[in-house]
Amino acid sequence: MVVGTRRINVLGPVELAIDDVAVPLTKTRERTALALLALNRGRRISKEHLLRAVWGERLPSTVNSQVPIIMYNLRACLAAGKSDVIVSAGGSYTLLDEACDTDLAFAESQIRQARAARSRHTVERAIEAYEAALGTFRGAPLSNVHSHVLGAEAEMLEETRRSAFVELAQLRIDHGLYRDLLDELPAMIAWRPSDEELRGLHMLALYGVGRQADALRVYAETDDLLGRELGTGTSPQLREIHKMMLEECPMPQARTSLAPSLSPAPTPPSSPTVPPSPHDASAPGIVRVVVPRQLPPAPACFVGRDSEAQWLDQVSRSPTARPCVVITGMAGLGKSALAVNWAQRAAADFPDGQLYVDLCRYGSGTPTSGFEALGGLLTSLGVPATLIPHHQQERSALFRSTVAGRRLLLVVDNADDSEQVRPLLPGSSSCLTVVTSRLPLHGLLVDGAAQLRLGHLRTQDAAAVLRTLADRTPDAHRSDEMSGDDEDRADRRAARDDHWDRIATLCGGHPLALRIAAARLRSGESSAEEIVDQLADERQCLRRLQVGNTSLATAFEFSYRRLSRDAAKLFRRFGLLESAEHPEQVASRLMGTDPSQVDMPLTELVDAHLLQPTRRSGTARDYRMHRLLWLYARQRAMAEEPTEQHGPIIARAARRCVAAPHGSLCKEPRGLHV
């Protein structure tokens, strides 16, 4: 059978089409699995992630037998049973890039082309590409899939649609093409009625064609809606647009030349004007003073990190302070918690405002582009949408100009690399930027940024975190603890404290693990003694460090999936060893390669905080893994390394272990079930 052009559509109901003919997908689970694979085309999807997407938190006992059936059916639909369309290896599944097209890939390509055309001032081509991208949406993305995991993906796809539409609308307004928006904007506002940016664009379009009364009516409706439904008034930006219209100010003229084939609509009667400068306090549409307070709430029961907070204090208040600090460390160590907690405490030192932007959004796995982040920052600083440039370089320059001389704090959370952060850095030494990342961001260090490498909590702090959070136990448990005479109560409290200390030790001072354990204690689902037994059992430790949608293994998975092939292989093979301490020489034995060929994978693991250098023995170095990371490495090894290779891998490493003074204990792993 010859299979024609295959296309998976996710920007609406999920569907599969071959040669533009729909292929029925009647089963919800198959649609969900197909959508997940299509959204991650060319990337590996772990079996665990697939299970969460398709079944949620409660997995049926037959789940392991159902996954192969789903994959078989999808392969049959995609390629008449050819197995090379969806590749399964090591407990993961990959939809190959060449297997099919997706409407999402087409839309993203058109948006990139539109932005490139816009930066070249090729307005007609930019509008054409934006319209092609928006025309790909057939309704609400993933509308026939019901999955908590994919719900976040659907929201991001909706935001992609909105962002593309806003960019197109701004482009048209910038070039006087107001009439083209009058039919489209009401439909978008009906979709997102509380979106002030869309309503502001609608006001400008109406005002641009001379319908001032209608534009003012839209403002009144917006003010009434926000007051009734949200209990708030309109934003400063929308109020500035309203003020501009009441004063019958002219529309800002286009910043770039108009394409010859496009004709602008007439502007309202007014005298000619030059484009307003973003720094002209009298310019229409500019908010004169906006003091952003964007920091998210500080985490509850923040304990420890006193020395780190003092270091941040010194850096921020030093007359020779570096304007950028990078807080880096392994997943779940509380980098964001430290940054936000410290920023809340230090807010008074930054009277001109505190800005916050999340660049990676680990919950969705979708990074925020510098272009998008700068748009949000400029809006927060009071720059109207119509004056925000359409090219990243221009946005970055305007951001630096807007914050120049102001005493501002910017928290950039979950950065992925240095290039993602650089466009967001203020040029003024009066501003301080605090960046968090799982990677060391060497590029920023080269630029002069200071670095704070976050480690696990000290033993006393880890115990304090657990005590503070877990002490809020349900009333029934409280009454049990308080019953009996004084001696009995004292014994129970002592036993409880011992169990809490043991849990803190088994979590290795890892804040996320401690918080999950504390949440399980507070819920009353398990006693402290039961949790101690579960965490001490290597076979179920990671599985028990999960509550609701928060899972320690998921936090580790994001870092693991971003490793190169060799680094990922070395990481999981370390998990086959019976110790978390490893001499450097063992790495080449595990990989079956020359020692010189493991330098890069080792460096990558250290940079990702998945491996920690400890001591140096002569010219060699020893490494260790956090216990919980080691258990995750073992889990990945059992899932991805062929069972028949475990023995030879361990045997090779064992020959080096015997000679190493601090060698790993290389034994056959004890039947893990993970």
XYZ file of C-alpha atoms in Angstrom:
674
model
C 0.000 0.000 0.000
C 1.382 3.423 -0.932
C 0.749 6.048 1.705
C 0.192 9.618 0.489
C 0.760 12.941 2.187
C 0.035 12.656 5.894
C -1.004 15.600 8.024
C -1.935 15.757 11.700
C -4.091 18.724 12.661
C -4.121 19.974 16.254
C -5.236 23.611 15.783
C -8.857 22.641 16.268
C -10.241 19.129 16.776
C -7.405 16.602 16.524
C -7.568 14.821 13.189
C -5.432 12.839 10.785
C -5.699 13.315 7.024
C -4.005 11.379 4.222
C -4.092 13.136 0.861
C -6.600 15.563 2.422
C -8.974 12.691 3.264
C -9.809 12.397 6.963
C -8.885 9.132 8.687
C -11.386 8.295 11.455
C -9.940 8.378 14.975
C -12.920 7.373 17.069
C -11.067 6.492 20.278
C -10.220 9.350 22.618
C -7.026 7.713 23.872
C -5.660 7.317 20.361
C -6.441 10.955 19.585
C -4.718 12.021 22.801
C -1.605 9.955 22.095
C -1.469 11.193 18.497
C -1.814 14.815 19.631
C 1.000 14.405 22.166
C 3.285 12.858 19.541
C 2.417 15.535 16.966
C 3.085 18.376 19.401
C 6.501 16.834 20.088
C 7.289 15.627 16.560
C 10.899 14.513 16.311
C 11.333 14.443 20.101
C 11.176 11.485 22.454
C 8.126 11.129 24.664
C 8.684 9.013 27.738
C 6.201 6.289 28.509
C 5.490 7.959 31.860
C 4.581 11.249 30.179
C 2.391 9.425 27.669
C 0.577 7.613 30.462
C -0.107 10.864 32.336
C -1.430 12.502 29.174
C -3.744 9.642 28.205
C -4.933 8.323 31.577
C -4.149 11.072 34.051
C -3.129 10.239 37.611
C -5.153 7.027 38.023
C -3.668 4.335 35.839
C -5.599 1.111 35.175
C -3.918 -2.180 35.990
C -3.878 -3.081 32.275
C -2.119 0.119 31.195
C 1.133 -1.596 30.169
C -0.692 -3.802 27.702
C -2.836 -0.979 26.311
C -0.001 1.343 25.252
C 1.379 -1.047 22.575
C -2.139 -1.473 21.205
C -2.584 2.290 20.877
C 0.783 2.611 19.122
C -0.024 -0.265 16.782
C -3.318 1.361 15.787
C -1.678 4.746 15.218
C 1.046 3.182 13.072
C -1.628 1.432 11.059
C -3.430 4.730 10.478
C -0.264 6.636 9.651
C 1.628 4.192 7.474
C -0.289 0.976 6.926
C 1.510 -0.722 9.784
C 5.045 0.458 9.001
C 6.807 0.674 12.352
C 9.319 3.325 11.323
C 6.731 6.117 11.530
C 6.555 5.951 15.335
C 9.815 4.698 16.798
C 9.837 3.102 20.228
C 13.108 2.711 22.090
C 14.076 2.506 25.731
C 10.638 3.185 27.117
C 9.979 6.206 24.913
C 8.153 6.955 21.657
C 9.043 9.340 18.836
C 6.980 10.473 15.861
C 9.614 10.963 13.186
C 9.908 14.397 11.592
C 9.526 12.967 8.100
C 6.527 10.859 9.083
C 3.974 13.598 8.501
C 3.221 17.304 8.386
C 1.314 19.149 11.093
C -0.822 22.261 10.876
C 1.075 23.587 13.895
C 4.416 23.367 12.049
C 2.880 25.212 9.093
C 1.426 27.942 11.314
C 4.706 28.412 13.193
C 6.599 28.615 9.887
C 4.216 31.284 8.597
C 4.544 33.301 11.817
C 8.352 33.192 11.526
C 8.117 34.332 7.907
C 5.712 37.116 8.895
C 8.065 38.412 11.570
C 11.019 38.262 9.188
C 9.051 40.156 6.537
C 7.960 42.709 9.112
C 11.567 43.303 10.184
C 12.419 43.954 6.504
C 9.428 46.329 6.282
C 7.838 44.095 3.618
C 4.392 44.798 4.976
C 2.282 43.065 2.337
C 4.240 39.799 2.662
C 4.061 39.985 6.486
C 0.276 40.414 6.403
C -0.085 37.546 3.950
C 1.958 35.211 6.158
C 0.104 36.209 9.334
C -3.227 35.584 7.624
C -2.038 32.163 6.409
C -1.010 31.210 9.954
C -4.271 32.385 11.502
C -6.282 30.648 8.788
C -4.843 27.329 9.969
C -6.830 27.504 13.226
C -10.153 25.686 12.882
C -11.467 26.471 16.344
C -10.214 25.731 19.847
C -6.968 23.686 19.663
C -7.215 20.045 20.782
C -10.936 20.518 21.321
C -11.788 16.806 21.057
C -9.074 15.735 23.504
C -9.644 15.750 27.254
C -6.301 15.590 29.040
C -4.911 17.587 31.934
C -1.410 17.369 30.439
C -2.552 18.596 27.033
C -4.753 21.267 28.569
C -1.656 23.401 29.164
C -0.560 22.752 25.571
C -3.962 23.887 24.306
C -3.641 27.118 26.282
C -0.244 27.752 24.724
C -1.636 27.149 21.240
C -4.430 29.614 21.984
C -1.811 32.120 23.087
C 0.132 31.524 19.854
C -3.013 32.360 17.920
C -3.667 35.462 19.983
C -0.072 36.706 19.716
C -0.073 36.291 15.926
C -3.380 38.139 15.651
C -2.192 40.984 17.901
C 1.006 41.346 15.863
C -1.038 41.444 12.652
C -3.469 43.989 14.113
C -0.627 46.193 15.348
C 1.013 46.000 11.917
C -2.186 47.095 10.209
C -2.771 49.932 12.655
C 0.837 51.084 12.292
C 0.248 51.380 8.554
C -3.203 52.897 8.644
C -5.059 49.752 7.529
C -7.824 50.224 10.073
C -10.764 49.013 8.009
C -9.293 45.524 7.620
C -9.648 45.033 11.386
C -13.220 46.161 11.915
C -14.717 42.731 11.088
C -11.993 40.620 12.719
C -11.544 42.312 16.093
C -15.141 41.860 17.385
C -14.880 38.102 16.786
C -11.571 37.915 18.670
C -12.999 39.985 21.530
C -16.014 37.657 21.736
C -13.478 34.835 22.171
C -11.542 36.733 24.886
C -13.884 39.425 26.223
C -11.619 40.563 29.075
C -8.525 41.010 26.875
C -7.746 44.710 27.198
C -5.093 44.639 24.483
C -7.623 43.394 21.917
C -10.156 45.998 23.047
C -7.525 48.727 22.830
C -6.744 47.679 19.251
C -10.465 47.768 18.464
C -10.692 51.302 19.845
C -7.729 52.417 17.734
C -9.166 50.838 14.581
C -12.510 52.579 15.103
C -10.825 55.870 15.891
C -8.619 55.463 12.842
C -11.621 55.430 10.483
C -13.206 58.403 12.203
C -15.671 56.512 14.441
C -14.678 58.262 17.654
C -18.052 57.734 19.350
C -17.941 53.983 18.703
C -14.375 53.821 20.017
C -15.419 55.599 23.222
C -18.393 53.233 23.537
C -16.007 50.246 23.406
C -14.014 51.802 26.252
C -17.163 52.307 28.353
C -18.238 48.696 27.749
C -14.767 47.466 28.721
C -14.698 49.512 31.910
C -18.149 48.194 32.857
C -17.232 44.573 32.069
C -14.001 44.609 34.080
C -15.768 46.274 37.002
C -18.610 43.718 37.054
C -16.643 40.535 36.407
C -13.204 41.207 37.850
C -13.794 44.073 40.250
C -11.069 46.141 38.583
C -10.870 49.163 36.341
C -9.200 49.503 32.977
C -5.426 49.406 32.675
C -3.290 52.575 32.495
C -2.567 51.779 28.838
C -6.261 51.652 27.908
C -6.943 54.828 29.877
C -4.212 56.595 27.901
C -5.821 55.548 24.618
C -9.169 56.809 25.955
C -7.565 60.127 26.947
C -5.990 60.462 23.509
C -9.412 60.059 21.905
C -11.177 62.478 24.247
C -8.554 65.077 23.393
C -8.897 64.196 19.678
C -5.158 63.663 19.355
C -3.922 62.387 15.985
C -3.155 58.710 15.517
C 0.595 57.971 15.701
C 1.880 57.659 12.150
C 3.572 54.571 10.744
C 7.132 53.992 11.893
C 8.124 52.462 8.557
C 7.349 53.146 4.941
C 4.100 51.729 3.611
C 4.239 49.000 0.999
C 3.199 50.482 -2.375
C 0.334 48.043 -2.879
C -1.307 48.864 0.433
C -3.478 51.899 0.885
C -4.068 53.296 4.373
C -7.430 54.472 5.566
C -7.767 58.185 6.236
C -6.878 59.436 9.710
C -9.272 61.569 11.731
C -9.123 65.288 10.934
C -6.122 66.792 12.673
C -2.975 68.675 12.026
C 0.058 66.697 10.794
C 2.299 65.347 13.508
C 5.607 63.533 13.771
C 5.709 60.072 15.381
C 5.837 60.526 19.163
C 8.975 59.526 20.994
C 8.515 56.876 23.671
C 10.341 59.225 26.032
C 8.246 62.288 25.311
C 6.050 62.703 28.372
C 3.514 64.620 26.325
C 3.204 62.010 23.583
C -0.298 60.525 23.274
C -0.568 56.897 24.323
C 2.378 57.046 26.730
C 1.890 56.415 30.437
C 4.079 58.932 32.220
C 4.894 56.921 35.357
C 4.214 53.225 35.771
C 5.713 51.398 38.750
C 5.304 47.645 38.075
C 4.917 45.262 41.014
C 4.997 41.937 39.219
C 6.677 39.606 41.690
C 4.644 36.432 42.299
C 3.759 35.550 45.906
C 6.675 34.364 47.986
C 6.530 30.607 48.719
C 4.864 29.595 51.957
C 7.135 28.557 54.821
C 10.406 29.564 53.192
C 13.111 28.223 55.490
C 16.887 28.390 55.234
C 19.077 29.942 52.520
C 20.167 32.676 54.948
C 23.753 32.812 53.697
C 22.566 32.902 50.079
C 20.147 35.754 50.836
C 22.918 37.682 52.610
C 25.156 37.236 49.568
C 22.404 38.626 47.333
C 22.038 41.566 49.719
C 25.741 42.331 49.443
C 25.739 42.088 45.663
C 22.687 44.335 45.263
C 23.905 47.041 47.659
C 27.568 47.146 46.755
C 28.609 50.362 44.974
C 30.426 48.200 42.455
C 27.517 45.784 42.158
C 27.277 43.710 39.022
C 23.945 44.372 37.311
C 23.243 40.650 36.760
C 23.198 37.639 39.094
C 22.650 34.034 37.962
C 21.212 31.561 40.494
C 21.841 28.063 39.190
C 21.300 24.544 40.501
C 19.599 21.200 39.912
C 15.862 20.835 39.379
C 13.708 21.339 42.463
C 16.330 23.027 44.658
C 14.244 26.174 45.072
C 16.059 28.598 42.752
C 12.835 30.408 41.882
C 11.714 30.324 45.518
C 14.965 31.942 46.659
C 14.859 34.579 43.907
C 11.245 35.564 44.600
C 11.591 35.428 48.392
C 14.694 37.610 48.306
C 13.131 39.968 45.749
C 10.064 40.452 47.952
C 12.294 41.316 50.896
C 14.481 43.655 48.818
C 11.605 45.373 46.978
C 12.001 48.579 48.989
C 15.517 48.973 47.564
C 14.001 49.177 44.070
C 11.400 51.950 44.339
C 10.905 52.224 40.567
C 9.404 48.743 40.406
C 9.958 45.013 40.220
C 9.488 43.103 36.962
C 9.101 39.345 36.588
C 9.208 37.117 33.518
C 9.169 33.298 33.270
C 11.186 32.273 30.216
C 10.656 28.537 30.152
C 7.382 27.660 31.885
C 8.470 24.145 32.851
C 4.870 23.152 33.358
C 4.280 23.385 29.642
C 7.797 22.952 28.386
C 7.271 25.832 25.991
C 9.952 28.551 26.212
C 9.029 32.226 26.051
C 10.798 33.997 23.199
C 12.795 37.159 23.848
C 10.464 38.949 21.461
C 7.404 37.938 23.499
C 9.083 38.627 26.847
C 10.155 42.116 25.778
C 6.620 42.882 24.632
C 5.307 41.954 28.064
C 7.977 43.978 29.873
C 7.357 47.077 27.760
C 3.602 46.794 28.315
C 4.203 46.512 32.064
C 6.257 49.695 31.930
C 3.377 51.582 30.352
C 4.385 51.571 26.685
C 1.160 51.335 24.616
C 0.817 48.397 22.261
C 0.836 50.691 19.239
C 4.309 51.974 20.112
C 5.953 48.610 20.800
C 8.275 47.757 17.868
C 7.875 44.626 15.796
C 11.519 43.581 15.795
C 13.334 42.104 18.778
C 16.366 44.399 18.476
C 14.138 47.455 18.465
C 12.141 46.158 21.441
C 15.361 45.527 23.365
C 16.645 49.037 22.639
C 13.329 50.590 23.673
C 13.327 48.533 26.887
C 16.841 49.714 27.795
C 15.869 53.310 27.068
C 12.670 53.031 29.114
C 14.418 51.712 32.245
C 17.560 53.855 31.943
C 18.330 55.622 35.212
C 15.527 53.871 37.090
C 16.147 51.741 40.170
C 14.424 48.567 38.955
C 14.643 44.897 39.857
C 14.090 42.330 37.096
C 13.661 38.643 37.962
C 14.147 36.393 34.929
C 12.974 32.925 35.926
C 13.822 29.570 34.322
C 16.214 30.823 31.665
C 17.314 28.264 29.122
C 20.477 29.878 27.756
C 22.400 33.140 27.761
C 21.101 34.281 24.377
C 17.552 34.095 25.694
C 18.439 36.498 28.530
C 20.760 39.026 26.874
C 18.024 41.014 25.042
C 16.229 41.488 28.388
C 19.168 42.965 30.294
C 18.877 46.657 31.185
C 21.812 48.783 30.134
C 21.748 50.859 33.318
C 23.796 49.902 36.380
C 20.948 51.254 38.515
C 18.950 48.123 37.652
C 19.597 44.631 38.964
C 18.662 41.464 37.096
C 18.359 38.150 38.965
C 18.291 35.131 36.637
C 17.457 31.546 37.622
C 18.452 28.568 35.502
C 19.217 24.878 35.713
C 22.302 25.618 33.597
C 25.312 27.798 34.532
C 24.737 30.276 31.633
C 28.443 30.629 30.896
C 27.775 33.382 28.344
C 26.412 35.689 31.050
C 29.364 34.872 33.299
C 31.707 35.906 30.478
C 29.747 39.176 30.310
C 30.506 39.756 33.995
C 27.455 38.334 35.762
C 27.884 37.007 39.290
C 26.915 33.383 39.943
C 25.301 31.698 42.925
C 25.408 27.903 42.715
C 22.602 26.560 44.866
C 23.158 23.302 46.704
C 20.864 21.118 48.779
C 19.680 22.363 52.156
C 21.796 21.766 55.206
C 20.522 19.046 57.508
C 19.094 21.406 60.122
C 17.388 23.557 57.486
C 15.936 20.501 55.731
C 14.497 19.270 59.030
C 13.111 22.752 59.723
C 11.366 22.853 56.324
C 9.716 19.513 56.994
C 8.719 20.435 60.531
C 7.274 23.794 59.470
C 5.232 22.331 56.630
C 4.302 18.949 58.088
C 3.322 20.299 61.492
C 0.018 21.453 59.973
C -1.467 17.995 60.206
C -5.201 17.210 60.137
C -7.120 17.617 63.400
C -7.714 13.862 63.733
C -3.974 13.239 63.777
C -3.513 16.095 66.222
C -6.037 14.615 68.657
C -4.360 11.201 68.416
C -1.037 12.791 69.221
C -2.411 14.736 72.184
C -4.220 11.793 73.800
C -2.765 9.874 76.729
C -0.648 11.081 79.643
C 2.333 13.428 79.443
C 4.873 10.640 79.081
C 2.952 8.988 76.248
C 2.600 12.313 74.432
C 6.295 13.030 74.845
C 7.184 9.596 73.453
C 4.916 10.106 70.451
C 6.359 13.524 69.753
C 9.899 12.163 70.014
C 9.033 9.320 67.621
C 7.429 11.815 65.241
C 10.514 14.055 65.325
C 12.763 11.056 64.663
C 10.663 10.119 61.654
C 10.777 13.691 60.351
C 14.568 13.756 60.715
C 14.764 10.458 58.855
C 12.563 11.774 56.033
C 14.752 14.888 55.745
C 17.823 12.649 55.474
C 16.240 10.347 52.876
C 15.274 13.414 50.802
C 18.903 14.514 50.901
C 17.987 18.094 51.745
C 16.148 18.449 48.424
C 13.471 21.170 48.906
C 10.950 19.862 46.363
C 11.184 16.338 47.764
C 10.720 17.716 51.285
C 7.663 19.719 50.264
C 6.083 16.722 48.560
C 6.690 14.546 51.621
C 5.245 17.277 53.854
C 2.168 17.578 51.627
C 1.565 13.837 51.927
C 1.865 14.087 55.697
C -0.573 16.996 55.830
C -3.092 15.175 53.668
C -3.132 12.311 56.130
C -2.776 9.693 53.385
C 0.389 8.292 54.987
C 1.959 8.452 58.401
C 5.529 9.644 58.930
C 6.589 6.072 59.663
C 5.051 4.825 56.404
C 6.752 7.587 54.406
C 10.110 6.704 55.971
C 9.680 3.090 54.868
C 8.620 4.137 51.359
C 11.511 6.559 50.827
C 14.037 4.083 52.196
C 12.878 1.531 49.596
C 14.779 2.249 46.371
C 12.078 0.509 44.343
C 9.336 2.951 45.285
C 11.114 6.079 46.555
C 10.633 8.244 43.431
C 7.125 6.962 42.864
C 6.188 8.102 46.368
C 7.646 11.580 45.842
C 4.606 12.707 43.910
C 1.474 14.514 44.967
C -1.192 15.637 42.518
C 0.531 17.009 39.418
C 3.798 17.675 41.264
C 6.368 14.945 40.762
C 10.087 14.917 41.500
C 10.719 12.509 38.612
C 8.991 14.918 36.211
C 11.241 17.745 37.402
C 14.304 15.566 36.723
C 12.900 14.402 33.390
C 12.958 17.877 31.877
C 16.718 18.162 32.510
C 17.390 14.607 31.351
C 15.503 14.981 28.072
C 17.633 17.983 27.144
C 20.917 16.077 27.387
C 22.885 15.035 24.347
C 22.729 11.351 23.439
C 26.112 10.528 25.012
C 25.487 12.511 28.199
C 22.075 10.866 28.656
C 23.623 7.432 28.155
C 26.386 8.118 30.685
C 23.895 9.508 33.199
C 21.622 6.479 33.162
C 24.538 4.021 33.131
C 25.828 5.574 36.343
C 22.484 4.425 37.714
C 23.473 0.786 37.143
C 26.204 1.108 39.766
C 25.507 0.400 43.420
C 26.875 3.689 44.676
C 26.314 7.361 43.950
C 30.093 8.024 44.239
C 32.116 7.480 41.050
C 35.795 7.887 40.163
C 36.302 9.643 36.837
C 37.858 6.585 35.209
C 34.616 4.630 35.565
C 32.890 6.906 33.038
C 34.878 5.668 30.040
C 34.330 2.072 31.123
C 30.587 2.629 31.354
C 30.565 4.092 27.861
C 33.008 1.559 26.413
C 35.135 4.362 24.947
C 38.509 6.036 25.336
C 38.780 8.279 28.458
C 39.274 11.379 26.292
C 35.832 10.867 24.754
C 33.922 11.207 28.026
C 35.148 14.697 28.912
C 32.291 16.391 27.054
C 29.497 14.182 28.472
C 30.899 14.599 32.005
C 31.080 18.386 31.602
C 27.523 18.432 30.262
C 26.251 16.467 33.264
C 28.057 18.787 35.676
C 26.690 21.873 33.903
C 23.174 20.423 34.105
C 23.703 19.755 37.836
C 23.067 16.045 37.309
C 26.561 15.178 38.529
C 28.730 16.941 41.094
C 32.554 16.940 41.118
C 33.830 16.184 44.600
C 37.534 15.585 45.130
C 40.527 15.204 42.879
C 42.740 12.114 43.027
C 45.953 13.137 41.302
C 44.965 14.256 37.809
C 41.564 12.514 37.974
C 38.398 13.747 39.653
C 35.693 11.935 41.555
C 32.001 12.594 41.051
C 28.862 11.992 43.017
C 25.141 12.045 42.371
C 22.449 13.184 44.740
C 20.697 10.050 45.982
C 17.397 11.000 44.345
C 19.114 11.727 41.017
C 20.911 8.396 41.256
C 17.574 6.640 41.740
C 16.216 8.488 38.706
C 19.306 7.488 36.683
C 18.683 3.888 37.688
C 15.033 4.193 36.676
C 16.063 5.466 33.241
C 18.655 2.697 32.884
C 16.084 0.013 33.611
C 13.698 1.587 31.100
C 16.141 2.428 28.290
C 19.222 0.184 28.522
C 18.638 -3.319 27.088
C 18.616 -5.808 29.954
C 21.163 -8.063 28.264
C 23.702 -5.222 28.280
C 23.498 -4.532 32.019
C 25.952 -7.307 32.910
C 28.677 -6.340 30.386
C 28.399 -2.643 31.302
C 28.746 -3.375 35.014
C 31.591 -5.818 34.394
C 33.576 -3.213 32.440
C 33.074 -0.652 35.192
C 33.924 -3.172 37.907
C 37.416 -3.684 36.510
C 38.102 0.002 37.072
C 36.303 0.071 40.429
C 38.623 -2.545 41.891
C 41.648 -0.386 41.105
C 40.134 2.911 42.226
C 40.788 3.902 45.874
C 37.289 5.360 46.253
C 35.719 3.054 43.705
C 32.028 2.569 43.078
C 30.520 -0.658 44.291
C 29.757 -2.291 40.946
C 27.298 -5.082 41.576
C 24.359 -6.471 39.688
C 21.412 -4.196 40.562
C 18.881 -5.685 42.904
C 15.740 -6.302 40.760
C 14.343 -2.813 40.569
C 10.728 -2.478 39.504
C 10.388 1.062 38.191
